[in-house]
Every structure is written in structure tokens, then in C-alpha cells.
């Protein structure tokens, strides 16, 4: 059985669905601070904080063979405001999880890392061997956790795969689960909120970046492509006795303006777009070089930006019609 922390959240719930559809047994551990119980439609569920000693009971109860660790706080802006919250949950609590895994001889671990570990990249597309220089506490908390994993693996009887996500986007095509953050800070759901009429306008955070249209460029990857990468990573851990780190992106960049235009095209709605100041800590361009995961795990992303936006729009319409 695979234990999924944060399996009631956005990426965790999509991965849980895919794992179950491929015949894996799962148990979701989530404290429902950010997640939704209604998103746990597959496998077992334990309402538990992964940083608490109660987690030991979950390991007692189930026959856990591996852990996929999504649970974390992930707002860059909040991490700048309250750094200790991020270091405690994302780093220290992960040490609790690792300690309990050791007690129960569970040796396979998949970690949700982030492109934020690179900070301002030296060159794009970004390869995994670039220097890690996070520029905010969120990225820093993930980076030191990667370091802890590296040391843990050096001790032996433990292997991990760290997946550095670029911009997760899009939703389940059946609309059973989707993206639902409170507060929402991500570009695509905010733009769709304007398209549906819940907000008057969309803000572009800065048009003076060093990019062709002056707005930031990001690499958007469909959440189901992220989910399938976790399955490939799990198979890798079962077959190979080693650890690894992979970027997880489409390898294509889109500017904020291009994303807004795509949302207008897909939704066939027009809405006001305002230009505001830059948001703190946004690098000009983040695009993954994902050739390593393509070559070593045989993983391929399936979905382009248009499909990402279409799936997000279906979900957005569903949750706003209730
Ligand atoms: N962004 C924007 N307006 C918004 C939200 C985001 O211009 O209302 C920009 C943001 O500055 C970044 C890109 O859109 O360049 C993607 O931001 P998001 O928060 O979705 O993801 P991040 O790149 O921070 O993980």
C-alpha cells in the first residue's frame, strides 16, 4: 500500500485517483487544513497531521510500502510573511515522517519539490544540475528537505525521488476533483474567476520583465501529467536501488499575457485586465528542461496549455454552478 500525505489536496488527489485506477492501494493522510475530504474518493483516509505522533498509528494499521509526500504549505507570499510556519511544516515535520518510515522499514519516498529551489536560474531551460539558490522561505524549506533526503539515502536502506514541479495547472477531466485553494493565488484559476464573473478584473503583476511581451514566462504542466510522473517515479524506486531528482515541466514557456489570451479563447469571455506592480520574488522566466525524466523514466507529458485551460474551465464552471 502507498501512503499519500496531502492526498486531499490538489496534486495529491489527482495522483491518488490515477494510482487507484492503475490498481495501486492507497491510504491518504491529510489534516484537512488545506485539503478537502470530498477529494478523497479513492483508497482509505486517515485524518492526521503528518507531523504528529499519531502518524505512527497509521503505519501500525496499514502495510505501507512507500510514501508519496505532497503535504506542505506552498504560498510563496505567505512564506515571506511567516517563514517559521514553512520551515516547521515543510522541513521539520518531514523529518518526523522520515523517522517513522525508518521505524517501520519503509524505504521508498517520493517528494514534492519545486522549481522554487532554483531561485533566479542561471540559464533556461533549467537543468537539475544548476546551483540551488532559493530566494524565498518556501523554496528554502523544500531545498533543505531535499538535503535531508540526500543524507538519509546516504545512510542506506532508503531511496527517494524528488520531483521539482514547475507550474501545476488544469483539472481532472471527469471534474470529480480539481483546483480549489483558499485564498486562490494562482494565475489560471484567478483568470477563470474573472471569465465567470466572480471578479471584475485580472491583474498582471508587472510588464517590465526581460521577456518578449514584458510579462513573466512560466512552464504550465497538467496535474494529470504530474500524477503520471509520480507513478513512473514509484516504479523506478521499486525496480532500481537508487535515488534521483527530476524536473517536472512541459518544457514550454507561456507569458502571463499568453495565458490570459488562451483563457479568453477557451472561455469565449472577455474581461478587464489591469497592470499592477511586480509581485515580490518572481523570476522573469522559469522553464524546465525535463529531458532527464523523459530519458530516465520514459515519462511524457500529454497535455498542452489549451487542454490545461479547457479542463480547468470545466471544473471552474462546475464549482460555480453549485
Ligand atoms: N500572476 C499574475 N497575476 C495574478 C497571479 C499570478 O500576473 O493574479 C503571475 C505571477 O506573477 C507569475 C505567473 O502569473 O509570473 C504565475 O503565477 P502563479 O501564482 O500561478 O504561479 P507561481 O509561478 O508563483 O508558482
Short mmCIF file of C-alpha atoms and ligand atoms in Angstrom, two decimals:
data_model
loop_
_atom_site.label_atom_id
_atom_site.label_comp_id
_atom_site.label_asym_id
_atom_site.label_seq_id
_atom_site.Cartn_x
_atom_site.Cartn_y
_atom_site.Cartn_z
CA UNK A 1 0.00 0.00 0.00
CA UNK A 2 1.17 3.54 -0.76
CA UNK A 3 0.73 6.26 1.85
CA UNK A 4 -0.10 9.65 0.32
CA UNK A 5 0.33 12.67 2.57
CA UNK A 6 -1.69 15.62 1.35
CA UNK A 7 -3.85 13.32 -0.75
CA UNK A 8 -6.88 15.55 -0.10
CA UNK A 9 -5.17 18.45 -1.85
CA UNK A 10 -4.89 19.44 -5.49
CA UNK A 11 -1.97 17.40 -6.85
CA UNK A 12 -2.27 14.67 -4.21
CA UNK A 13 -5.91 13.90 -5.03
CA UNK A 14 -5.21 13.65 -8.76
CA UNK A 15 -2.30 11.30 -8.10
CA UNK A 16 -4.45 9.25 -5.72
CA UNK A 17 -7.10 8.87 -8.41
CA UNK A 18 -4.57 7.76 -11.02
CA UNK A 19 -2.84 5.32 -8.65
CA UNK A 20 -6.15 3.64 -7.83
CA UNK A 21 -7.15 3.47 -11.49
CA UNK A 22 -3.89 1.62 -12.11
CA UNK A 23 -4.57 -0.89 -9.35
CA UNK A 24 -2.42 0.50 -6.52
CA UNK A 25 -3.82 0.51 -3.00
CA UNK A 26 -3.53 3.82 -1.19
CA UNK A 27 -4.12 5.45 2.16
CA UNK A 28 -4.41 9.23 2.26
CA UNK A 29 -3.12 11.08 5.31
CA UNK A 30 -4.34 14.67 5.44
CA UNK A 31 -5.19 17.06 8.29
CA UNK A 32 -7.70 18.88 6.04
CA UNK A 33 -6.17 22.28 6.81
CA UNK A 34 -5.76 22.88 3.07
CA UNK A 35 -7.30 19.70 1.68
CA UNK A 36 -10.92 18.59 1.22
CA UNK A 37 -12.28 15.28 2.47
CA UNK A 38 -14.57 15.23 -0.57
CA UNK A 39 -11.42 14.96 -2.73
CA UNK A 40 -10.54 11.59 -1.15
CA UNK A 41 -12.75 9.41 -3.30
CA UNK A 42 -10.31 6.52 -3.68
CA UNK A 43 -8.45 4.36 -1.17
CA UNK A 44 -8.54 4.77 2.60
CA UNK A 45 -8.43 8.02 4.51
CA UNK A 46 -6.86 8.98 7.84
CA UNK A 47 -7.42 12.48 9.20
CA UNK A 48 -3.98 13.02 10.68
CA UNK A 49 -1.19 15.59 10.64
CA UNK A 50 1.96 14.08 9.14
CA UNK A 51 3.98 15.94 11.78
CA UNK A 52 2.18 14.32 14.71
CA UNK A 53 2.98 11.14 16.64
CA UNK A 54 -0.47 9.86 15.57
CA UNK A 55 1.14 9.13 12.22
CA UNK A 56 2.75 6.09 13.87
CA UNK A 57 -0.74 4.58 14.32
CA UNK A 58 -1.31 4.84 10.57
CA UNK A 59 1.91 2.91 9.92
CA UNK A 60 0.76 0.32 12.51
CA UNK A 61 -2.63 -0.03 10.88
CA UNK A 62 -1.63 -0.36 7.21
CA UNK A 63 1.02 -2.31 5.41
CA UNK A 64 2.87 0.69 3.94
CA UNK A 65 5.47 0.01 1.23
CA UNK A 66 6.14 3.56 0.09
CA UNK A 67 5.25 7.17 0.74
CA UNK A 68 4.35 9.96 -1.67
CA UNK A 69 4.71 13.17 0.27
CA UNK A 70 2.62 16.09 -1.04
CA UNK A 71 1.55 17.68 2.25
CA UNK A 72 3.13 21.12 2.56
CA UNK A 73 2.36 24.80 2.65
CA UNK A 74 3.02 26.30 -0.77
CA UNK A 75 2.33 30.02 -0.82
CA UNK A 76 5.49 31.96 -1.60
CA UNK A 77 3.95 35.22 -0.34
CA UNK A 78 2.87 33.67 2.98
CA UNK A 79 6.28 32.07 3.40
CA UNK A 80 7.89 35.51 3.23
CA UNK A 81 5.45 36.74 5.91
CA UNK A 82 5.69 33.71 8.25
CA UNK A 83 8.90 31.81 7.44
CA UNK A 84 8.83 29.62 10.57
CA UNK A 85 5.47 28.17 9.54
CA UNK A 86 7.11 26.89 6.34
CA UNK A 87 10.27 25.57 7.92
CA UNK A 88 8.27 23.80 10.63
CA UNK A 89 5.70 22.14 8.37
CA UNK A 90 7.64 21.57 5.18
CA UNK A 91 11.00 20.68 6.72
CA UNK A 92 10.73 19.70 10.38
CA UNK A 93 7.51 17.72 10.02
CA UNK A 94 9.01 15.83 7.09
CA UNK A 95 11.78 14.70 9.45
CA UNK A 96 9.04 13.24 11.68
CA UNK A 97 7.68 11.34 8.70
CA UNK A 98 11.15 10.05 7.78
CA UNK A 99 11.80 8.93 11.34
CA UNK A 100 8.57 6.92 11.43
CA UNK A 101 9.30 5.47 7.99
CA UNK A 102 12.65 4.25 9.34
CA UNK A 103 10.95 2.67 12.39
CA UNK A 104 8.69 0.71 10.05
CA UNK A 105 11.40 -0.06 7.48
CA UNK A 106 9.59 1.78 4.70
CA UNK A 107 12.29 2.63 2.18
CA UNK A 108 10.60 4.33 -0.78
CA UNK A 109 9.84 8.04 -0.76
CA UNK A 110 8.62 10.46 -3.42
CA UNK A 111 8.98 14.11 -2.59
CA UNK A 112 7.05 17.10 -3.99
CA UNK A 113 9.78 19.61 -4.60
CA UNK A 114 9.56 22.77 -6.64
CA UNK A 115 11.21 24.93 -9.28
CA UNK A 116 11.50 27.49 -6.44
CA UNK A 117 14.63 25.66 -5.26
CA UNK A 118 16.49 27.24 -8.21
CA UNK A 119 15.70 30.85 -7.28
CA UNK A 120 16.71 33.07 -10.20
CA UNK A 121 18.00 30.48 -12.68
CA UNK A 122 21.41 30.94 -14.28
CA UNK A 123 20.04 29.77 -17.61
CA UNK A 124 16.77 28.48 -19.05
CA UNK A 125 15.58 25.84 -19.75
CA UNK A 126 16.67 24.80 -16.28
CA UNK A 127 18.54 21.54 -15.80
CA UNK A 128 18.66 19.69 -12.48
CA UNK A 129 22.39 20.32 -12.04
CA UNK A 130 22.02 24.09 -11.75
CA UNK A 131 23.02 25.69 -8.48
CA UNK A 132 20.17 25.77 -5.95
CA UNK A 133 19.73 29.30 -4.61
CA UNK A 134 16.13 29.69 -3.38
CA UNK A 135 15.04 33.29 -2.94
CA UNK A 136 12.10 32.76 -0.59
CA UNK A 137 11.40 30.67 2.55
CA UNK A 138 9.09 28.31 0.64
CA UNK A 139 11.83 27.35 -1.83
CA UNK A 140 14.33 27.21 1.02
CA UNK A 141 12.16 24.84 3.07
CA UNK A 142 11.96 22.45 0.10
CA UNK A 143 15.67 22.74 -0.62
CA UNK A 144 16.76 21.80 2.89
CA UNK A 145 14.31 18.89 2.83
CA UNK A 146 15.98 17.67 -0.36
CA UNK A 147 19.30 17.89 1.50
CA UNK A 148 17.88 15.85 4.41
CA UNK A 149 16.69 13.22 1.92
CA UNK A 150 20.11 13.08 0.28
CA UNK A 151 21.74 12.40 3.67
CA UNK A 152 19.08 9.85 4.61
CA UNK A 153 19.70 7.96 1.37
CA UNK A 154 23.46 8.01 2.00
CA UNK A 155 22.82 6.07 5.21
CA UNK A 156 21.32 3.26 3.12
CA UNK A 157 18.07 1.23 3.08
CA UNK A 158 16.22 4.28 1.84
CA UNK A 159 15.70 5.74 -1.62
CA UNK A 160 13.83 8.79 -2.76
CA UNK A 161 12.81 10.58 -5.92
CA UNK A 162 12.46 14.32 -5.67
CA UNK A 163 10.19 15.87 -8.31
CA UNK A 164 10.69 19.57 -8.87
CA UNK A 165 7.33 20.79 -10.12
CA UNK A 166 7.02 23.77 -12.39
CA UNK A 167 3.51 25.33 -12.65
CA UNK A 168 0.87 22.71 -11.89
CA UNK A 169 -2.39 23.55 -13.63
CA UNK A 170 -5.56 22.04 -15.09
CA UNK A 171 -8.00 19.58 -13.53
CA UNK A 172 -9.41 16.09 -13.69
CA UNK A 173 -11.30 15.64 -16.97
CA UNK A 174 -14.22 13.98 -15.11
CA UNK A 175 -14.43 17.03 -12.80
CA UNK A 176 -14.53 14.78 -9.74
CA UNK A 177 -11.70 16.76 -8.16
CA UNK A 178 -9.92 19.97 -9.11
CA UNK A 179 -8.01 23.04 -8.06
CA UNK A 180 -9.50 24.77 -5.03
CA UNK A 181 -7.24 26.98 -2.97
CA UNK A 182 -8.33 29.36 -0.25
CA UNK A 183 -7.18 32.00 -0.83
CA UNK A 184 -6.55 31.44 -4.54
CA UNK A 185 -3.29 32.97 -5.75
CA UNK A 186 -2.59 31.06 -8.98
CA UNK A 187 -2.91 32.68 -12.35
CA UNK A 188 -5.22 30.32 -14.27
CA UNK A 189 -7.97 29.94 -11.62
CA UNK A 190 -7.89 33.69 -11.00
CA UNK A 191 -8.29 34.44 -14.70
CA UNK A 192 -11.13 31.92 -14.97
CA UNK A 193 -12.75 33.59 -11.97
CA UNK A 194 -12.80 36.82 -13.98
CA UNK A 195 -14.17 34.95 -17.00
CA UNK A 196 -17.02 33.55 -14.94
CA UNK A 197 -17.77 36.96 -13.45
CA UNK A 198 -16.70 36.37 -9.86
CA UNK A 199 -14.11 39.12 -10.04
CA UNK A 200 -14.08 42.32 -12.01
CA UNK A 201 -10.62 42.07 -13.44
CA UNK A 202 -7.37 40.20 -13.60
CA UNK A 203 -4.07 41.77 -12.60
CA UNK A 204 -0.85 41.28 -14.50
CA UNK A 205 1.93 41.55 -11.94
CA UNK A 206 4.43 43.59 -13.94
CA UNK A 207 5.07 44.17 -17.63
CA UNK A 208 8.74 45.17 -17.36
CA UNK A 209 10.28 41.71 -17.20
CA UNK A 210 13.02 40.67 -19.57
CA UNK A 211 10.70 38.68 -21.85
CA UNK A 212 9.29 39.38 -25.34
CA UNK A 213 5.99 40.86 -24.06
CA UNK A 214 7.36 42.02 -20.70
CA UNK A 215 5.31 39.58 -18.58
CA UNK A 216 6.70 36.57 -16.71
CA UNK A 217 7.07 33.29 -18.55
CA UNK A 218 6.22 30.01 -16.80
CA UNK A 219 6.06 26.34 -17.71
CA UNK A 220 2.49 25.10 -17.09
CA UNK A 221 2.03 21.36 -16.67
CA UNK A 222 -1.24 19.47 -16.42
CA UNK A 223 -1.85 17.96 -13.00
CA UNK A 224 -2.51 14.53 -14.60
CA UNK A 225 0.92 14.69 -16.24
CA UNK A 226 2.35 15.39 -12.79
CA UNK A 227 0.35 12.44 -11.43
CA UNK A 228 1.66 10.03 -14.08
CA UNK A 229 5.23 11.10 -13.29
CA UNK A 230 4.68 10.01 -9.67
CA UNK A 231 3.68 6.57 -10.86
CA UNK A 232 6.78 6.31 -13.05
CA UNK A 233 8.89 7.50 -10.11
CA UNK A 234 7.33 4.86 -7.86
CA UNK A 235 8.08 2.11 -10.39
CA UNK A 236 11.65 3.40 -10.58
CA UNK A 237 12.02 3.10 -6.80
CA UNK A 238 10.64 -0.44 -6.91
CA UNK A 239 12.99 -1.51 -9.71
CA UNK A 240 16.22 0.43 -9.04
CA UNK A 241 18.08 0.64 -5.80
CA UNK A 242 18.87 4.35 -6.10
CA UNK A 243 17.63 7.88 -5.54
CA UNK A 244 17.15 10.63 -8.08
CA UNK A 245 15.97 14.19 -8.70
CA UNK A 246 13.91 15.26 -11.72
CA UNK A 247 12.42 18.44 -13.09
CA UNK A 248 8.78 18.14 -13.94
CA UNK A 249 7.57 20.56 -16.57
CA UNK A 250 6.32 20.65 -20.13
CA UNK A 251 9.49 22.30 -21.37
CA UNK A 252 7.47 25.12 -22.96
CA UNK A 253 7.02 28.60 -21.62
CA UNK A 254 4.00 30.90 -21.79
CA UNK A 255 3.84 34.51 -20.70
CA UNK A 256 1.12 35.83 -18.38
CA UNK A 257 -0.40 37.62 -21.38
CA UNK A 258 -0.41 34.41 -23.43
CA UNK A 259 -2.15 32.54 -20.60
CA UNK A 260 -4.80 35.27 -20.33
CA UNK A 261 -5.33 35.17 -24.10
CA UNK A 262 -5.71 31.39 -24.01
CA UNK A 263 -8.29 31.72 -21.22
CA UNK A 264 -10.23 34.26 -23.30
CA UNK A 265 -10.13 31.93 -26.30
CA UNK A 266 -11.26 28.83 -24.37
CA UNK A 267 -13.99 30.54 -22.35
CA UNK A 268 -15.12 32.88 -25.15
CA UNK A 269 -15.44 35.57 -22.47
CA UNK A 270 -13.91 39.00 -22.28
CA UNK A 271 -12.92 40.71 -19.04
CA UNK A 272 -10.83 43.59 -17.78
CA UNK A 273 -7.07 43.13 -17.49
CA UNK A 274 -5.14 45.54 -15.27
CA UNK A 275 -1.43 46.06 -14.99
CA UNK A 276 -0.11 46.31 -11.46
CA UNK A 277 3.31 46.30 -9.80
CA UNK A 278 5.54 43.29 -9.78
CA UNK A 279 4.91 40.66 -7.13
CA UNK A 280 7.95 40.10 -4.91
CA UNK A 281 10.22 37.21 -5.82
CA UNK A 282 9.07 36.42 -9.39
CA UNK A 283 11.92 35.39 -11.73
CA UNK A 284 11.50 36.53 -15.38
CA UNK A 285 11.41 33.04 -16.89
CA UNK A 286 11.05 29.54 -15.44
CA UNK A 287 11.07 26.74 -17.98
CA UNK A 288 12.02 23.16 -17.19
CA UNK A 289 14.49 21.14 -19.14
CA UNK A 290 12.68 17.87 -18.47
CA UNK A 291 14.82 15.69 -20.72
CA UNK A 292 16.21 13.85 -17.69
CA UNK A 293 12.85 12.44 -16.57
CA UNK A 294 11.87 11.76 -20.20
CA UNK A 295 15.06 9.79 -20.80
CA UNK A 296 15.42 8.02 -17.46
CA UNK A 297 11.79 7.28 -16.58
CA UNK A 298 10.30 7.28 -20.08
CA UNK A 299 7.75 9.85 -18.92
CA UNK A 300 5.99 12.08 -21.48
CA UNK A 301 3.62 14.94 -20.80
CA UNK A 302 0.38 14.58 -22.76
CA UNK A 303 -1.40 17.91 -22.37
CA UNK A 304 -0.77 21.36 -23.84
CA UNK A 305 -1.81 24.75 -22.49
CA UNK A 306 -5.13 24.76 -24.33
CA UNK A 307 -6.13 21.40 -22.81
CA UNK A 308 -4.95 22.59 -19.40
CA UNK A 309 -7.19 25.65 -19.60
CA UNK A 310 -10.14 23.68 -21.02
CA UNK A 311 -10.02 21.19 -18.15
CA UNK A 312 -9.66 23.98 -15.56
CA UNK A 313 -12.61 25.81 -17.15
CA UNK A 314 -14.86 22.71 -16.94
CA UNK A 315 -14.04 22.39 -13.24
CA UNK A 316 -14.46 26.11 -12.62
CA UNK A 317 -17.91 26.05 -14.21
CA UNK A 318 -18.87 23.03 -12.12
CA UNK A 319 -17.89 24.51 -8.75
CA UNK A 320 -19.51 27.81 -9.57
CA UNK A 321 -22.81 26.26 -10.58
CA UNK A 322 -23.34 24.58 -7.21
N1 LIG B 1 0.37 36.29 -11.91
C1 LIG B 1 -0.23 37.47 -12.35
N2 LIG B 1 -1.44 37.81 -11.81
C2 LIG B 1 -2.10 37.04 -10.89
C3 LIG B 1 -1.48 35.83 -10.46
C4 LIG B 1 -0.25 35.50 -10.99
O1 LIG B 1 0.32 38.21 -13.17
O2 LIG B 1 -3.19 37.42 -10.44
C5 LIG B 1 1.66 35.90 -12.49
C6 LIG B 1 2.76 35.66 -11.47
O3 LIG B 1 3.43 36.88 -11.20
C7 LIG B 1 3.63 34.64 -12.20
C8 LIG B 1 2.64 33.85 -13.04
O4 LIG B 1 1.48 34.66 -13.13
O5 LIG B 1 4.53 35.28 -13.06
C9 LIG B 1 2.27 32.51 -12.42
O6 LIG B 1 1.92 32.75 -11.08
P1 LIG B 1 1.28 31.64 -10.14
O7 LIG B 1 0.99 32.29 -8.81
O8 LIG B 1 0.15 30.99 -10.85
O9 LIG B 1 2.41 30.55 -10.00
P2 LIG B 1 3.94 30.65 -9.48
O10 LIG B 1 4.76 30.88 -10.72
O11 LIG B 1 4.03 31.76 -8.49
O12 LIG B 1 4.16 29.32 -8.89
#
